[in-house]
Tab-separated table of C-alpha atoms and ligand atoms in Angstrom:
chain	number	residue	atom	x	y	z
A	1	UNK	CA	0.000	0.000	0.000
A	2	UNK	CA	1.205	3.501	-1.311
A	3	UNK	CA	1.328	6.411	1.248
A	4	UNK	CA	0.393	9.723	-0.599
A	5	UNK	CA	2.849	12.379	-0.463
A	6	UNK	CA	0.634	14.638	0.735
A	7	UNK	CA	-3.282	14.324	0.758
A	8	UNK	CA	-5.227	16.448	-1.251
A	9	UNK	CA	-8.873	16.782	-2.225
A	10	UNK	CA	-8.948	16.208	-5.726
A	11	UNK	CA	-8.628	12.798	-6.075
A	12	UNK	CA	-10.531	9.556	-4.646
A	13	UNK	CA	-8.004	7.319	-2.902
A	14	UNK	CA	-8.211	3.750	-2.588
A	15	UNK	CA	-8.570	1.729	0.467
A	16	UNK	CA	-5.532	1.425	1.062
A	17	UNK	CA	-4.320	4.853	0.642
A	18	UNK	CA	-6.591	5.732	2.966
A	19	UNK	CA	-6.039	3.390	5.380
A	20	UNK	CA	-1.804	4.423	4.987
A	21	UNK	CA	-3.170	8.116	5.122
A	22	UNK	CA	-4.581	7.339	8.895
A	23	UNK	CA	-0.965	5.472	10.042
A	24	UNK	CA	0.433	8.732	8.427
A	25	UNK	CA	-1.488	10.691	11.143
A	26	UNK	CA	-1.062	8.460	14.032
A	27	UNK	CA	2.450	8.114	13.468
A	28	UNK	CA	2.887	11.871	13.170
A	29	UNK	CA	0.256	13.208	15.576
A	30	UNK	CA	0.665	10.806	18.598
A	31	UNK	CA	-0.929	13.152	21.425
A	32	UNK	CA	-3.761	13.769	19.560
A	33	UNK	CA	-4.669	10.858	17.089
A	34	UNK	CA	-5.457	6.960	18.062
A	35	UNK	CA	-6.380	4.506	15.305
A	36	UNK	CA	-8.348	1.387	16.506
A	37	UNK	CA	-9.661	-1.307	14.534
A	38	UNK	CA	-13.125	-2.514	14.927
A	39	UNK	CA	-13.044	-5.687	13.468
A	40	UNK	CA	-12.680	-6.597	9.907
A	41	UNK	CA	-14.985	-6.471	6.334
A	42	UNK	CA	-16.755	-9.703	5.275
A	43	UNK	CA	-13.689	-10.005	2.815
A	44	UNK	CA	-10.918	-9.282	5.364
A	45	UNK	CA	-10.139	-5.657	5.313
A	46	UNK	CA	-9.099	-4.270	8.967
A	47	UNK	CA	-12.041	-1.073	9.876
A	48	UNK	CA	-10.244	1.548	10.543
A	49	UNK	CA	-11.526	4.474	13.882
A	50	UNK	CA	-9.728	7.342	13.958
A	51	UNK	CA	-10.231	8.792	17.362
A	52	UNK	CA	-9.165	12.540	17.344
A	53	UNK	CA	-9.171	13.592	20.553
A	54	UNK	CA	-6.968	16.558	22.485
A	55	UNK	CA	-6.902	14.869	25.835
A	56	UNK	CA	-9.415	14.532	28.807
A	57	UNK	CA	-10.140	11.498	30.447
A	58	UNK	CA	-12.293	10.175	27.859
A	59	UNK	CA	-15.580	11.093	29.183
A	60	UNK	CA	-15.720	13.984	26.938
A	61	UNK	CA	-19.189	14.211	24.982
A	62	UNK	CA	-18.004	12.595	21.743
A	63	UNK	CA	-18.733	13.084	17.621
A	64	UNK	CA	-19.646	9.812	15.923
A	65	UNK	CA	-18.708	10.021	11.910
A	66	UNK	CA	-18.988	7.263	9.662
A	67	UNK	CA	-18.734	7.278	5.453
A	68	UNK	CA	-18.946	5.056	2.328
A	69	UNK	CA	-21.621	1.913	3.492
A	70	UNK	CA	-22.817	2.444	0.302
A	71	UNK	CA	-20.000	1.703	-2.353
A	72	UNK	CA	-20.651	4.281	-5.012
A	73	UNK	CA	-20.643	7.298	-2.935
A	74	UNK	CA	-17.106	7.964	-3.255
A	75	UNK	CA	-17.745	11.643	-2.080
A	76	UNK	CA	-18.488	10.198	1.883
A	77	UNK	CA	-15.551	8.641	2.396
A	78	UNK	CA	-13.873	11.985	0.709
A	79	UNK	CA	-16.237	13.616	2.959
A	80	UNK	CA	-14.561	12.283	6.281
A	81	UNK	CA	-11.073	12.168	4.987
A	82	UNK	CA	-11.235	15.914	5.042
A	83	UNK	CA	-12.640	16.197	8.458
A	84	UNK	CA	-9.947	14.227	9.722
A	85	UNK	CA	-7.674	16.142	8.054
A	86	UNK	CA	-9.006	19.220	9.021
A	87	UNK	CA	-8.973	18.579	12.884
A	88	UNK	CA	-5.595	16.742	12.732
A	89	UNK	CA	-3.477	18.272	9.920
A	90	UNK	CA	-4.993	22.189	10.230
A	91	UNK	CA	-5.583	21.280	13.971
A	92	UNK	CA	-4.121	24.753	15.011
A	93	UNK	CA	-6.964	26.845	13.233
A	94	UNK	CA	-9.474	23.834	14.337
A	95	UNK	CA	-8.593	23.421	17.890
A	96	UNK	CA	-12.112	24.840	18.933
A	97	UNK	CA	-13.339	21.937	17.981
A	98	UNK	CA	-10.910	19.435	19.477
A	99	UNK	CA	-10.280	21.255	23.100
A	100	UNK	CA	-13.781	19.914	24.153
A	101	UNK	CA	-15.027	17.430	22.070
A	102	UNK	CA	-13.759	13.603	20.829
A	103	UNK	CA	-14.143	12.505	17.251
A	104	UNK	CA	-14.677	9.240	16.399
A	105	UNK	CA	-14.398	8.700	12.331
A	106	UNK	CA	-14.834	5.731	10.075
A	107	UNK	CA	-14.514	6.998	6.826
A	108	UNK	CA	-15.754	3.866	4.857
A	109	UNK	CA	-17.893	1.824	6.801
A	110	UNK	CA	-18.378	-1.049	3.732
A	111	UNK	CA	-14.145	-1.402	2.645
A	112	UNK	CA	-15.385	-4.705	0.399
A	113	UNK	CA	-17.922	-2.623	-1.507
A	114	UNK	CA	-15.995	0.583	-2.067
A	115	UNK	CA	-13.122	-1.476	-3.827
A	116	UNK	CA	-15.810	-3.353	-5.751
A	117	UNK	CA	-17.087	-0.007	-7.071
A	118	UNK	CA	-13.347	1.083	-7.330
A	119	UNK	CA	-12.190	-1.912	-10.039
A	120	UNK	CA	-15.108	-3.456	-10.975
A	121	UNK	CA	-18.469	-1.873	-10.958
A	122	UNK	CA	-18.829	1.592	-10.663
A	123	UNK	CA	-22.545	1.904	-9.615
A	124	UNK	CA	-22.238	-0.936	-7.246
A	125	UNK	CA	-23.597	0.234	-3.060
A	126	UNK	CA	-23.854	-3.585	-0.978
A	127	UNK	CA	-21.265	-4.923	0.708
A	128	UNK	CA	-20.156	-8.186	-0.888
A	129	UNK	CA	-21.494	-10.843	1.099
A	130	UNK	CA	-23.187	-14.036	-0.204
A	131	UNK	CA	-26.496	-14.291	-0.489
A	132	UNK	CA	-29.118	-16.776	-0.857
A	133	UNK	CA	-29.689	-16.764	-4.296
A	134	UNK	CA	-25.732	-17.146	-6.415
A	135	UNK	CA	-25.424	-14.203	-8.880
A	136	UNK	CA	-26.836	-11.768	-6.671
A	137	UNK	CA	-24.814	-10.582	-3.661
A	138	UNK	CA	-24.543	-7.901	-1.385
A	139	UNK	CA	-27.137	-6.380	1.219
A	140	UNK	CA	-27.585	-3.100	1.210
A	141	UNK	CA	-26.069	-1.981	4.578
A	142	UNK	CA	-28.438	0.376	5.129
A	143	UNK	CA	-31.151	-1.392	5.752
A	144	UNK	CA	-29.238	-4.080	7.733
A	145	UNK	CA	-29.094	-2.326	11.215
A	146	UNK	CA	-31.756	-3.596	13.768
A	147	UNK	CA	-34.442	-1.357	14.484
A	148	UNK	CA	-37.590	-2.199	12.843
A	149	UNK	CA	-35.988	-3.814	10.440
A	150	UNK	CA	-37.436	-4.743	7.035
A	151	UNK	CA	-40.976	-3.655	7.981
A	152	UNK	CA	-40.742	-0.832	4.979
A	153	UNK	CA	-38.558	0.586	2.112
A	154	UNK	CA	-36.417	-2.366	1.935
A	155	UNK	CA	-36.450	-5.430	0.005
A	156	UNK	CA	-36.583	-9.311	0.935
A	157	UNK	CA	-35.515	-10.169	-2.594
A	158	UNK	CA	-31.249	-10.257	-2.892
A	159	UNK	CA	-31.001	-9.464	-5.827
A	160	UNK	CA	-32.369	-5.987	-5.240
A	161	UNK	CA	-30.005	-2.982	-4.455
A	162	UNK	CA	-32.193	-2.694	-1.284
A	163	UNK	CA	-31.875	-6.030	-0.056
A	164	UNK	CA	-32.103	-5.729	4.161
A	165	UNK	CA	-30.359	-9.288	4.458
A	166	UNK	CA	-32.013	-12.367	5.704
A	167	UNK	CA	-31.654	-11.090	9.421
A	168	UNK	CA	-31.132	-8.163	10.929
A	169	UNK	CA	-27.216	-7.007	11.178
A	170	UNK	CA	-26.286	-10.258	9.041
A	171	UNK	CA	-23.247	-7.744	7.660
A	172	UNK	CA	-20.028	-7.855	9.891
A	173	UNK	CA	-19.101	-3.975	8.807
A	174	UNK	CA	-22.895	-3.284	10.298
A	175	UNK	CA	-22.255	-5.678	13.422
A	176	UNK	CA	-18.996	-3.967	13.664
A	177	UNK	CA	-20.314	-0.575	13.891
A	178	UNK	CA	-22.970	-1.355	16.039
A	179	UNK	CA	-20.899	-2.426	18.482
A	180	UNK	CA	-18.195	0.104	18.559
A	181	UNK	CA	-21.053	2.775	19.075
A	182	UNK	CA	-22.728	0.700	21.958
A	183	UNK	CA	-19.177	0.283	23.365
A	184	UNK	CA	-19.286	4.230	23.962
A	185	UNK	CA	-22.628	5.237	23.812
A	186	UNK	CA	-22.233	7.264	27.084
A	187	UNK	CA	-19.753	9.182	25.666
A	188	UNK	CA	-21.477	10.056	22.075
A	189	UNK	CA	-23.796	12.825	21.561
A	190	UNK	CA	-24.116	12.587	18.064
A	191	UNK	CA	-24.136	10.825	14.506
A	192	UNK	CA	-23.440	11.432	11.252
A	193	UNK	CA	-23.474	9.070	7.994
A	194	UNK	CA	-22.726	10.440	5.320
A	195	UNK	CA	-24.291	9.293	2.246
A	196	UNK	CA	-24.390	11.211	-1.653
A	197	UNK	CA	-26.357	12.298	-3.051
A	198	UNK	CA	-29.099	14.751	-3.330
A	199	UNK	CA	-28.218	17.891	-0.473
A	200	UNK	CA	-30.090	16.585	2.368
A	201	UNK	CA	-30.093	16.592	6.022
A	202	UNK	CA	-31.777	14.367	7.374
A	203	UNK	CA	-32.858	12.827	10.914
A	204	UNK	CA	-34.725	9.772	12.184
A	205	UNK	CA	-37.022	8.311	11.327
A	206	UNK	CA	-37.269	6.492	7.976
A	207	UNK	CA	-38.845	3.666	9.353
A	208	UNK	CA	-42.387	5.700	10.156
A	209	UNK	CA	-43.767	9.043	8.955
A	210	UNK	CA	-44.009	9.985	12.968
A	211	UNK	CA	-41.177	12.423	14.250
A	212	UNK	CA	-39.498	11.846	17.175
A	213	UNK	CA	-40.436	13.984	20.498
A	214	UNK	CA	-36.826	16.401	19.704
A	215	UNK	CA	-37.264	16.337	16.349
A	216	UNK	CA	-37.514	20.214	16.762
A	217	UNK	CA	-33.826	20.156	18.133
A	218	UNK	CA	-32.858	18.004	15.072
A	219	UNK	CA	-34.558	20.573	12.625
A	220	UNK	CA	-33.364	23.563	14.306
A	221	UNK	CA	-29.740	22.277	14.244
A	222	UNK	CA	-30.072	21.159	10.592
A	223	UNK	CA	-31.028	24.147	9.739
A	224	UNK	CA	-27.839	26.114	11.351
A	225	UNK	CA	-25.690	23.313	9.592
A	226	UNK	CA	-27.023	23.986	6.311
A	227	UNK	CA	-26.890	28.171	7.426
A	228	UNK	CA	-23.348	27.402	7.200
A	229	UNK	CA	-23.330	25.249	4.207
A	230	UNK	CA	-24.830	28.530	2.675
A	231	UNK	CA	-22.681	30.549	3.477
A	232	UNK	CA	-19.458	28.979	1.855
A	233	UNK	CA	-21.026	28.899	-0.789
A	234	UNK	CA	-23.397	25.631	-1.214
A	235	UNK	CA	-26.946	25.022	-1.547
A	236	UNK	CA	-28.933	24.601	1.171
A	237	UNK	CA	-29.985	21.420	2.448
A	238	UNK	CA	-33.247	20.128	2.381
A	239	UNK	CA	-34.333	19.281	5.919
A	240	UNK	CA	-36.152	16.496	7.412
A	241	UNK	CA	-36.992	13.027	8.810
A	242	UNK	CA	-35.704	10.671	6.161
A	243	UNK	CA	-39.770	9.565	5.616
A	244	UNK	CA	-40.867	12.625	5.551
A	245	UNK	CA	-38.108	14.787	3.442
A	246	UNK	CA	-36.741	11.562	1.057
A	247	UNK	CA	-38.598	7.853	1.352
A	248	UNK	CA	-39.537	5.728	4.140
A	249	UNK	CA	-36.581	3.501	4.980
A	250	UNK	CA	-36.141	0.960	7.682
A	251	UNK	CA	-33.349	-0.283	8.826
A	252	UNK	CA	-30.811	2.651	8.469
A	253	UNK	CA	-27.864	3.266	10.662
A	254	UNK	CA	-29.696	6.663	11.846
A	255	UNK	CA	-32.482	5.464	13.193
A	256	UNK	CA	-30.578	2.536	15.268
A	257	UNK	CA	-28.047	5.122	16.889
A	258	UNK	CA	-30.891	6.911	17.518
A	259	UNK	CA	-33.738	4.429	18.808
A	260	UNK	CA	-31.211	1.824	20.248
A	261	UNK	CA	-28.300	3.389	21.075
A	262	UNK	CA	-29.722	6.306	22.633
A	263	UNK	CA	-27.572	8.933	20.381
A	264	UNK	CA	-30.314	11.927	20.289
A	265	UNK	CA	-28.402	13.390	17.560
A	266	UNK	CA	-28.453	11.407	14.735
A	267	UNK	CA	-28.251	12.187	10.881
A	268	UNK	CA	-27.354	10.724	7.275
A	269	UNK	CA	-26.452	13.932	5.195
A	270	UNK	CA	-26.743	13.304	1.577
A	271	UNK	CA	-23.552	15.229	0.156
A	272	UNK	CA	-23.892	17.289	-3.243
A	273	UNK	CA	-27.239	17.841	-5.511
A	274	UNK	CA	-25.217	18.218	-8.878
A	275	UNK	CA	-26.223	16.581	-11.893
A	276	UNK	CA	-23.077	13.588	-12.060
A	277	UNK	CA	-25.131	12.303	-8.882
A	278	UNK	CA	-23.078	9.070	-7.784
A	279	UNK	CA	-20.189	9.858	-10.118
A	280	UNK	CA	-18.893	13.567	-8.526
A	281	UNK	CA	-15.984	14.387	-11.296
A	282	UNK	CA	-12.778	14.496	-8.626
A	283	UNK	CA	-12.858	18.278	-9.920
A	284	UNK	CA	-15.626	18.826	-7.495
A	285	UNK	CA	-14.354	17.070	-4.454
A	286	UNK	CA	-12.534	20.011	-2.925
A	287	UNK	CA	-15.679	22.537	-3.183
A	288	UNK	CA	-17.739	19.682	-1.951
A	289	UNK	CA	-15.685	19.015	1.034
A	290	UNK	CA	-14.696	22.317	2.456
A	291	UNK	CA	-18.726	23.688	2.278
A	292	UNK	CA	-19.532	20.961	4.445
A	293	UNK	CA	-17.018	21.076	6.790
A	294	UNK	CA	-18.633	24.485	7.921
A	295	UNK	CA	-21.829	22.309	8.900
A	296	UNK	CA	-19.516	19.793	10.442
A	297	UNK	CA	-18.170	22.327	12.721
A	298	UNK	CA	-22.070	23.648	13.252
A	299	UNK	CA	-22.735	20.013	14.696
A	300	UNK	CA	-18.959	20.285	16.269
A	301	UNK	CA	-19.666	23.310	18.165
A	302	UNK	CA	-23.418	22.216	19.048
A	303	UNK	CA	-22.213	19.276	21.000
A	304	UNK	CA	-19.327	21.356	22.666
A	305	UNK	CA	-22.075	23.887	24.123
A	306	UNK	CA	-24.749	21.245	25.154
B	1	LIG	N1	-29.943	7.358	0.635
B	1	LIG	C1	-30.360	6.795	1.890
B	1	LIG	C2	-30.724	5.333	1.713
B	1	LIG	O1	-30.195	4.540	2.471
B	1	LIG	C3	-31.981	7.159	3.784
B	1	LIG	C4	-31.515	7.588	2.442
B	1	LIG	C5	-31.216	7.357	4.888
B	1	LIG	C6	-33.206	6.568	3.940
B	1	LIG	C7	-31.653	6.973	6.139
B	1	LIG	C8	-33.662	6.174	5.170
B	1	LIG	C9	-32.876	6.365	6.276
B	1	LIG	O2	-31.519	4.990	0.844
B	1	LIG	C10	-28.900	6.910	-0.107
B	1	LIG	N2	-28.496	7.686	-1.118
B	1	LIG	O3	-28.345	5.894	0.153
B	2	LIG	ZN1	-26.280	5.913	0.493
């Protein structure tokens, strides 16, 4: 595996590179930067947490970020790199948002899946995993995680791109995360998945069309995430419970941080609304990346104050 000289935001990096990118940053960033695997991918592939974190004694109201469960959206796991990079690499004009708050970042959730699009098939989102019927694989991770799972906007058929498995986490990168975010539930305050594409924000629940009792919180602080989004230049989000604002969905990894885990803040942002959709020309990455990371630190500095 190649480290890259430098990283830069106008490229998508392979697995790998990312993967060298984050030993890059541990190496060279010891005091503030852990890396901890959480198990490995269905095909073998170590899942890489970065924990960012300034010090404390790890009780510190924490940021979970995760990217890339669904293979095509190369933009998410572009998405995260940069926050890492950000609070790590630019740390000194970022250190607001490290003094009081841990980060927790996976930056691609499915590993198997995002090579698969990488080398083989572009459009692909499952993981990889077998399935009952041979010729169709892959479940789509997001509908895998197990909260009212499979009762709508999900498929029993596998060889649909919405397949929700034939039980509830059946994927190891789902079981994986799962249990990394039960392992420190106390300590996180809120979620983010990001997802492309469309240019939404958007909080449980997919599974009904009823909002949950803070949904006004979630809107409010949606809305001054998207202010921000605004004002770097992007398009403002649309804003919403995933049923309500895009499709009912069950199964997502929102609504199971939020209705199992107990992480009130909880939201799948649906990076860029440009015509390419899936396929974001690597021309567009860096515009993409730094808008949003004025919502991240909207979400950043929320949790800090609360
Ligand atoms: N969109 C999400 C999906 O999994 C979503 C939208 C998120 C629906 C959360 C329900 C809950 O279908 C993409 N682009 O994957
Ligand atoms: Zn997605």
């Amino acid at each position: 595996s190649k480290v890259p000289r430098a990283i830069s935001f106008d490229q998508y990096y392979r697995y790998d590179e990312i993967n060298s990118y984050l030993e890059e940053l541990a190496a060279k960033y010891p005091n503030l930067v852990t890396l901890e695997s959480i198990g490995k991918s269905y095909e073998g592939r170590d899942m890489v947490v970065i924990k960012i974190s300034s010090g404390g004694s790890g009780t510190r109201p924490a940021i979970l970020i995760d990217g890339g469960i669904h293979a095509r959206e190369w933009i998410a796991p572009a998405t995260a790199l940069y926050v890492i990079y950000q609070l790590v690499e630019n740390n000194a004009a970022n250190s607001a948002l490290t003094d009081a708050v841990d980060w927790h970042i996976l930056p691609v959730l499915n590993p198997d899946g995002y090579e698969y699009s990488r080398t083989a098939d572009r459009m692909w989102r499952k993981t990889v995993s077998v399935t009952p019927i041979s010729g169709c694989p892959g479940i789509d991770g997001n509908r895998n995680f197990g909260f009212h799972w499979n009762e709508v906007g999900a498929s029993d058929y596998p060889c649909y791109e919405d397949y929700a498995g034939e039980v509830a986490f059946s994927e190891i990168e789902a079981r994986n995360l799962r249990d990394f975010a039960l392992a420190n539930k106390e300590q996180i305050k809120l979620y983010l998945t990001f997802h492309s594409y469309g240019g939404y924000l958007l909080y449980p629940w997919g599974y009904t069309s009823e909002l949950p009792p803070d949904w006004h919180t979630l809107q409010e602080l949606a809305a001054d995430a998207s202010l921000a989004h605004v004002n770097a230049g992007g398009d403002p989000f649309i804003i919403g419970s995933s049923t309500n604002a895009l499709y009912a969905a069950a199964g997502g990894s929102d609504d199971y941080m939020k209705g199992v885990a107990g992480i009130e803040l909880s939201y799948t942002a649906e990076l860029t609304n440009t015509y390419y959709g899936f396929q974001l020309p690597a021309e567009l990455i860096n515009e993409t990346v730094t808008r949003f990371f004025e919502s991240v630190r909207v979400f950043g500095r929320y949790v800090k104050e609360n």
